[in-house]
Amino acid sequence: MAARLKDVAALAGVSVRTVSNVVSNAAAVAPATRARVMAAVEELGYRPNLAARNLRQGRTGLIGVVVPEIHSPYFGALTGLLIDAAQERGWTVLLERTGGRADLERRLLDGSEGHQVDGMIVSPWSTSPSELASLAGGLPLVVLGELEPDGSIDHVALDNVGAARDAARHLVARGRRRVAAIGLQSGLGHGTAELRAEGFRQGLREAGLSPVAEVEVADLHRAEGARALRELLRLPGPPDAVFCFSDELALGALRVAAEQGVRVPEDLALMGFDDIEDGRFAAPSLTTIAPDREQIAERAVQCLTERVLGRFEALAGRRIVVPHRVLARESTGAAVSPV
């Protein structure tokens, strides 16, 4: 016989209402009590009837997650974390990718694709802040990335200026004076590249330096990193350090350095951004800026859950900035790091 709500309550030593609040995330429950209830849920194999509950509450139990790419390591890892955080709260995730195309972003937001969801988490590359609110039409929405919150939209972001400034400081602290950047993207509307360029320049200015060069790229993938480093190595005075705006760009650059006999880090320090798994296993291992992806996913799903459940409908959009850290590895001269 399947376990019932009252069976879980009896085993955990709490009320049926408390169990209901835990499994539905409907109200705050003390961490120790929540842990006790979840242990009882696991022991009894209790599975709430989410479909029936959502039907009673006028919800589908579905949330949309819209990202520009799923093949890139960063967005692949972040999407997995978003799904995990959503499932912990009883949501089923409908995943969509846009390729950064404005028409797809708009169609997914305005509902013309026909998907019935209770809310959406969106990482837009082309849609403006004002469009987001109007297209969503009151649908609970959480934005990932660089767009400012608008109306009731919550915004979960990284401090890209501060992170890039820390990257420049790290390279300067390693004794590098001819520092270049790879990753500018003037054609995109989300502003991430511009913010990273701004922070990179700030970090160099603090040391009385200016960039040797800043190379624009078509995307943040390996082939563009390889092309950009070839360009930099042709300069009359090539750089002794390069900050790449993604780890994929840095890995492409690392390959070209090896092909052309440029020693990393002796001749050239290389640094990336994102802390993807490939960077840890590269030879040399890649120094990077590591955003707290777990917190991005957790805060985004929590914000959306609160909006869907109506706890914060009257509040203006919240801006949540998650932490980052510099992970110093071999590509900038740090000691061998374990994988």
Short mmCIF file of C-alpha atoms in Angstrom, two decimals:
data_model
loop_
_atom_site.label_atom_id
_atom_site.label_comp_id
_atom_site.label_asym_id
_atom_site.label_seq_id
_atom_site.Cartn_x
_atom_site.Cartn_y
_atom_site.Cartn_z
CA MET A 1 0.00 0.00 0.00
CA ALA A 2 1.35 3.43 -0.96
CA ALA A 3 2.44 5.71 1.87
CA ARG A 4 0.07 8.54 2.73
CA LEU A 5 0.63 12.04 4.05
CA LYS A 6 -0.45 11.02 7.55
CA ASP A 7 2.04 8.11 7.52
CA VAL A 8 4.88 10.54 6.89
CA ALA A 9 3.57 12.85 9.62
CA ALA A 10 3.46 10.00 12.13
CA LEU A 11 6.99 8.84 11.37
CA ALA A 12 8.41 12.38 11.48
CA GLY A 13 6.47 13.31 14.60
CA VAL A 14 4.85 16.38 13.05
CA SER A 15 1.42 17.43 11.87
CA VAL A 16 -0.04 16.55 8.48
CA ARG A 17 -0.06 20.28 7.65
CA THR A 18 3.67 20.51 8.32
CA VAL A 19 4.34 17.60 5.96
CA SER A 20 2.15 19.24 3.34
CA ASN A 21 4.05 22.53 3.72
CA VAL A 22 7.39 20.75 3.27
CA VAL A 23 6.50 18.69 0.20
CA SER A 24 4.69 21.59 -1.50
CA ASN A 25 7.08 24.37 -0.42
CA ALA A 26 3.97 26.28 0.59
CA ALA A 27 5.36 27.82 3.78
CA ALA A 28 8.59 28.27 5.68
CA VAL A 29 9.52 25.28 7.85
CA ALA A 30 12.45 25.10 10.28
CA PRO A 31 15.47 23.39 8.66
CA ALA A 32 15.64 20.64 11.29
CA THR A 33 11.93 19.88 10.89
CA ARG A 34 12.21 19.92 7.11
CA ALA A 35 15.13 17.47 7.28
CA ARG A 36 13.12 15.15 9.55
CA VAL A 37 10.12 15.22 7.21
CA MET A 38 12.25 14.60 4.13
CA ALA A 39 13.94 11.66 5.85
CA ALA A 40 10.51 10.17 6.55
CA VAL A 41 9.43 10.83 2.95
CA GLU A 42 12.49 8.96 1.71
CA GLU A 43 12.11 6.07 4.15
CA LEU A 44 8.44 5.51 3.29
CA GLY A 45 8.82 6.19 -0.41
CA TYR A 46 6.04 8.77 -0.23
CA ARG A 47 5.21 10.46 -3.54
CA PRO A 48 2.78 13.41 -3.47
CA ASN A 49 0.08 13.55 -6.12
CA LEU A 50 1.45 16.68 -7.74
CA ALA A 51 -0.93 16.59 -10.68
CA ALA A 52 -3.99 16.61 -8.44
CA ARG A 53 -2.58 19.30 -6.21
CA ASN A 54 -1.72 21.56 -9.14
CA LEU A 55 -5.15 21.04 -10.67
CA ARG A 56 -6.81 22.11 -7.44
CA GLN A 57 -4.63 25.20 -7.27
CA GLY A 58 -5.11 26.16 -10.91
CA ARG A 59 -1.51 25.39 -11.92
CA THR A 60 0.10 23.06 -14.44
CA GLY A 61 3.13 22.08 -12.35
CA LEU A 62 5.34 23.09 -15.29
CA ILE A 63 7.92 25.85 -15.43
CA GLY A 64 9.86 26.89 -18.52
CA VAL A 65 13.62 27.25 -18.64
CA VAL A 66 14.81 29.19 -21.69
CA VAL A 67 18.55 29.36 -22.44
CA PRO A 68 20.47 30.42 -25.54
CA GLU A 69 22.51 27.21 -25.77
CA ILE A 70 22.50 23.75 -24.30
CA HIS A 71 25.62 22.42 -26.05
CA SER A 72 27.97 24.84 -24.28
CA PRO A 73 29.43 23.41 -21.05
CA TYR A 74 28.39 26.44 -18.99
CA PHE A 75 24.74 26.45 -19.98
CA GLY A 76 24.61 22.65 -19.92
CA ALA A 77 25.78 22.57 -16.31
CA LEU A 78 23.55 25.49 -15.29
CA THR A 79 20.49 23.89 -16.91
CA GLY A 80 21.10 20.67 -15.00
CA LEU A 81 21.27 22.60 -11.73
CA LEU A 82 18.07 24.50 -12.55
CA ILE A 83 16.27 21.22 -13.23
CA ASP A 84 17.55 19.75 -9.95
CA ALA A 85 16.40 22.80 -7.97
CA ALA A 86 13.01 22.75 -9.68
CA GLN A 87 12.46 19.04 -9.08
CA GLU A 88 13.25 19.49 -5.38
CA ARG A 89 10.27 21.86 -5.25
CA GLY A 90 7.96 19.58 -7.20
CA TRP A 91 8.19 21.35 -10.57
CA THR A 92 8.56 19.70 -13.95
CA VAL A 93 10.80 21.65 -16.34
CA LEU A 94 10.08 22.40 -19.98
CA LEU A 95 13.46 23.25 -21.55
CA GLU A 96 13.83 25.46 -24.62
CA ARG A 97 16.88 26.91 -26.39
CA THR A 98 16.86 30.03 -28.54
CA GLY A 99 20.33 30.33 -30.05
CA GLY A 100 20.09 33.94 -28.92
CA ARG A 101 17.55 34.67 -31.66
CA ALA A 102 15.22 37.53 -30.79
CA ASP A 103 12.27 35.99 -32.64
CA LEU A 104 12.47 32.76 -30.65
CA GLU A 105 12.88 34.59 -27.35
CA ARG A 106 9.78 36.65 -28.10
CA ARG A 107 7.67 33.70 -29.23
CA LEU A 108 8.52 31.70 -26.12
CA LEU A 109 7.75 34.64 -23.86
CA ASP A 110 4.52 35.75 -25.49
CA GLY A 111 2.99 32.26 -25.37
CA SER A 112 2.63 31.83 -29.13
CA GLU A 113 4.42 28.49 -28.89
CA GLY A 114 1.40 27.17 -27.00
CA HIS A 115 3.25 25.96 -23.89
CA GLN A 116 1.21 26.22 -20.68
CA VAL A 117 3.63 26.93 -17.84
CA ASP A 118 3.25 28.47 -14.41
CA GLY A 119 6.35 30.63 -14.80
CA MET A 120 9.61 30.97 -16.69
CA ILE A 121 13.35 31.32 -16.03
CA VAL A 122 14.92 33.03 -19.02
CA SER A 123 18.48 33.81 -20.06
CA PRO A 124 17.86 36.29 -22.91
CA TRP A 125 20.47 37.46 -25.38
CA SER A 126 18.40 39.73 -27.61
CA THR A 127 15.20 40.83 -25.86
CA SER A 128 15.15 44.24 -24.18
CA PRO A 129 14.06 44.72 -20.54
CA SER A 130 10.86 46.52 -21.51
CA GLU A 131 9.91 43.74 -23.92
CA LEU A 132 10.33 41.04 -21.29
CA ALA A 133 7.60 42.35 -19.02
CA SER A 134 5.16 43.14 -21.82
CA LEU A 135 5.65 39.83 -23.64
CA ALA A 136 5.27 37.78 -20.46
CA GLY A 137 1.86 39.34 -19.85
CA GLY A 138 1.96 38.91 -16.09
CA LEU A 139 3.45 35.41 -16.18
CA PRO A 140 5.90 35.00 -13.25
CA LEU A 141 9.36 35.51 -14.69
CA VAL A 142 12.97 35.33 -13.49
CA VAL A 143 15.74 36.68 -15.70
CA LEU A 144 19.33 35.38 -15.70
CA GLY A 145 21.98 37.68 -17.08
CA GLU A 146 22.61 41.36 -17.46
CA LEU A 147 19.17 42.89 -17.99
CA GLU A 148 17.89 45.14 -15.24
CA PRO A 149 14.70 44.02 -13.50
CA ASP A 150 11.51 45.57 -14.86
CA GLY A 151 8.21 45.63 -13.00
CA SER A 152 7.68 42.30 -11.28
CA ILE A 153 10.65 40.58 -12.94
CA ASP A 154 13.29 39.11 -10.63
CA HIS A 155 16.87 39.20 -11.86
CA VAL A 156 19.64 36.79 -10.78
CA ALA A 157 23.09 37.80 -12.01
CA LEU A 158 26.82 37.69 -11.51
CA ASP A 159 28.86 40.84 -10.89
CA ASN A 160 30.62 40.66 -14.25
CA VAL A 161 32.44 43.97 -13.75
CA GLY A 162 33.83 42.87 -10.40
CA ALA A 163 34.70 39.39 -11.67
CA ALA A 164 36.62 40.68 -14.68
CA ARG A 165 38.38 43.26 -12.51
CA ASP A 166 39.50 40.40 -10.25
CA ALA A 167 40.79 38.54 -13.31
CA ALA A 168 42.89 41.53 -14.39
CA ARG A 169 44.21 41.97 -10.84
CA HIS A 170 45.21 38.31 -10.75
CA LEU A 171 47.21 38.58 -13.97
CA VAL A 172 48.92 41.79 -12.83
CA ALA A 173 49.76 40.19 -9.48
CA ARG A 174 51.50 37.43 -11.46
CA GLY A 175 53.83 40.05 -12.89
CA ARG A 176 52.17 40.41 -16.29
CA ARG A 177 52.27 43.83 -17.92
CA ARG A 178 51.22 43.26 -21.55
CA VAL A 179 47.68 42.02 -21.04
CA ALA A 180 45.08 41.43 -23.75
CA ALA A 181 41.45 40.33 -23.74
CA ILE A 182 39.50 37.96 -26.00
CA GLY A 183 35.72 38.04 -26.00
CA LEU A 184 34.18 41.37 -26.97
CA GLN A 185 30.77 40.96 -28.66
CA SER A 186 29.33 44.20 -29.93
CA GLY A 187 26.41 42.56 -31.76
CA LEU A 188 24.59 41.13 -28.75
CA GLY A 189 22.14 42.99 -26.55
CA HIS A 190 22.62 41.29 -23.18
CA GLY A 191 25.71 43.34 -22.25
CA THR A 192 27.81 40.62 -20.62
CA ALA A 193 30.86 41.20 -22.82
CA GLU A 194 30.71 44.95 -22.30
CA LEU A 195 30.60 44.53 -18.52
CA ARG A 196 33.52 42.11 -18.54
CA ALA A 197 35.51 44.47 -20.76
CA GLU A 198 34.75 47.33 -18.37
CA GLY A 199 35.93 45.36 -15.33
CA PHE A 200 39.04 44.15 -17.19
CA ARG A 201 40.01 47.73 -18.05
CA GLN A 202 39.38 48.89 -14.48
CA GLY A 203 41.69 46.21 -13.11
CA LEU A 204 44.48 47.22 -15.46
CA ARG A 205 44.02 50.94 -14.77
CA GLU A 206 44.53 50.30 -11.07
CA ALA A 207 48.05 49.11 -11.97
CA GLY A 208 48.69 51.98 -14.39
CA LEU A 209 48.25 49.72 -17.42
CA SER A 210 46.02 49.63 -20.46
CA PRO A 211 45.09 46.64 -22.64
CA VAL A 212 47.55 45.61 -25.34
CA ALA A 213 44.55 44.58 -27.44
CA GLU A 214 40.91 43.55 -27.13
CA VAL A 215 39.75 41.05 -29.73
CA GLU A 216 36.11 40.78 -30.76
CA VAL A 217 34.63 37.33 -31.35
CA ALA A 218 31.57 35.95 -33.11
CA ASP A 219 30.80 33.60 -30.19
CA LEU A 220 32.40 32.31 -27.00
CA HIS A 221 33.50 28.92 -28.32
CA ARG A 222 36.90 27.29 -28.86
CA ALA A 223 37.36 28.07 -32.55
CA GLU A 224 37.03 31.81 -31.92
CA GLY A 225 39.52 31.63 -29.05
CA ALA A 226 42.01 29.91 -31.36
CA ARG A 227 41.50 32.49 -34.11
CA ALA A 228 41.83 35.39 -31.67
CA LEU A 229 45.11 34.18 -30.17
CA ARG A 230 46.61 33.71 -33.64
CA GLU A 231 45.73 37.36 -34.25
CA LEU A 232 47.33 38.45 -30.98
CA LEU A 233 50.52 36.49 -31.61
CA ARG A 234 50.99 38.36 -34.89
CA LEU A 235 51.22 41.71 -33.08
CA PRO A 236 54.67 43.41 -33.10
CA GLY A 237 54.61 43.21 -29.30
CA PRO A 238 52.47 40.18 -28.39
CA PRO A 239 50.88 39.96 -24.94
CA ASP A 240 52.34 38.11 -22.00
CA ALA A 241 48.85 37.43 -20.60
CA VAL A 242 45.37 36.99 -22.06
CA PHE A 243 42.05 37.12 -20.25
CA CYS A 244 39.35 35.22 -22.16
CA PHE A 245 35.70 35.97 -21.46
CA SER A 246 34.87 32.23 -21.39
CA ASP A 247 36.76 29.03 -20.64
CA GLU A 248 35.93 27.74 -24.10
CA LEU A 249 37.72 30.71 -25.67
CA ALA A 250 40.70 30.06 -23.37
CA LEU A 251 40.83 26.37 -24.33
CA GLY A 252 40.92 27.29 -28.01
CA ALA A 253 43.72 29.75 -27.28
CA LEU A 254 45.59 27.12 -25.26
CA ARG A 255 45.62 24.82 -28.29
CA VAL A 256 47.09 27.51 -30.55
CA ALA A 257 49.76 28.34 -27.97
CA ALA A 258 50.85 24.70 -27.98
CA GLU A 259 50.88 24.57 -31.79
CA GLN A 260 53.06 27.68 -32.05
CA GLY A 261 55.51 26.76 -29.30
CA VAL A 262 54.29 29.44 -26.89
CA ARG A 263 54.78 28.12 -23.37
CA VAL A 264 51.90 28.54 -20.92
CA PRO A 265 52.41 30.08 -18.40
CA GLU A 266 56.10 30.87 -18.94
CA ASP A 267 55.63 32.93 -22.11
CA LEU A 268 51.90 33.56 -21.88
CA ALA A 269 49.50 33.42 -18.93
CA LEU A 270 45.98 32.37 -19.92
CA MET A 271 42.83 32.89 -17.91
CA GLY A 272 39.21 32.01 -18.61
CA PHE A 273 35.76 32.52 -17.15
CA ASP A 274 33.04 29.99 -16.11
CA ASP A 275 34.98 27.11 -14.44
CA ILE A 276 33.84 24.40 -16.86
CA GLU A 277 35.04 20.87 -16.24
CA ASP A 278 37.31 20.78 -19.32
CA GLY A 279 39.40 23.59 -17.84
CA ARG A 280 40.24 21.52 -14.78
CA PHE A 281 41.52 18.65 -16.94
CA ALA A 282 43.41 20.76 -19.50
CA ALA A 283 47.21 20.63 -19.58
CA PRO A 284 48.08 23.04 -18.09
CA SER A 285 44.94 23.36 -15.99
CA LEU A 286 43.05 26.59 -16.61
CA THR A 287 42.87 29.51 -14.21
CA THR A 288 39.32 30.85 -14.27
CA ILE A 289 36.60 32.93 -12.70
CA ALA A 290 34.16 30.54 -11.03
CA PRO A 291 30.59 31.84 -10.66
CA ASP A 292 28.47 30.15 -8.03
CA ARG A 293 26.23 28.24 -10.47
CA GLU A 294 24.54 26.31 -7.67
CA GLN A 295 23.41 29.56 -6.08
CA ILE A 296 22.29 31.00 -9.43
CA ALA A 297 20.03 27.98 -9.93
CA GLU A 298 18.80 27.84 -6.35
CA ARG A 299 17.96 31.54 -6.11
CA ALA A 300 16.32 31.63 -9.54
CA VAL A 301 14.04 28.68 -8.84
CA GLN A 302 13.22 29.94 -5.34
CA CYS A 303 12.30 33.39 -6.68
CA LEU A 304 10.08 31.86 -9.35
CA THR A 305 8.43 29.52 -6.84
CA GLU A 306 7.64 32.47 -4.57
CA ARG A 307 6.15 34.41 -7.47
CA VAL A 308 4.04 31.48 -8.67
CA LEU A 309 2.74 30.82 -5.16
CA GLY A 310 1.80 34.49 -4.88
CA ARG A 311 4.04 35.37 -1.96
CA PHE A 312 5.66 38.38 -3.62
CA GLU A 313 3.18 39.52 -6.24
CA ALA A 314 3.17 43.12 -4.96
CA LEU A 315 6.95 43.52 -4.86
CA ALA A 316 9.04 45.21 -7.53
CA GLY A 317 11.62 43.08 -9.27
CA ARG A 318 14.44 41.85 -7.07
CA ARG A 319 18.08 42.01 -8.16
CA ILE A 320 20.13 39.16 -6.71
CA VAL A 321 23.89 39.13 -7.29
CA VAL A 322 25.63 35.80 -6.66
CA PRO A 323 29.30 35.47 -5.63
CA HIS A 324 32.30 34.46 -7.72
CA ARG A 325 35.91 33.54 -7.01
CA VAL A 326 39.24 33.32 -8.80
CA LEU A 327 40.47 29.73 -9.15
CA ALA A 328 44.22 30.01 -9.70
CA ARG A 329 45.63 27.05 -11.63
CA GLU A 330 48.65 26.18 -13.74
CA SER A 331 47.87 28.38 -16.77
CA THR A 332 48.80 31.49 -14.78
CA GLY A 333 51.64 29.90 -12.81
CA ALA A 334 49.82 28.47 -9.80
CA ALA A 335 50.89 25.16 -8.31
CA VAL A 336 49.55 21.94 -9.77
CA SER A 337 45.92 21.65 -8.73
CA PRO A 338 44.11 18.36 -8.10
CA VAL A 339 41.32 17.41 -10.49
#
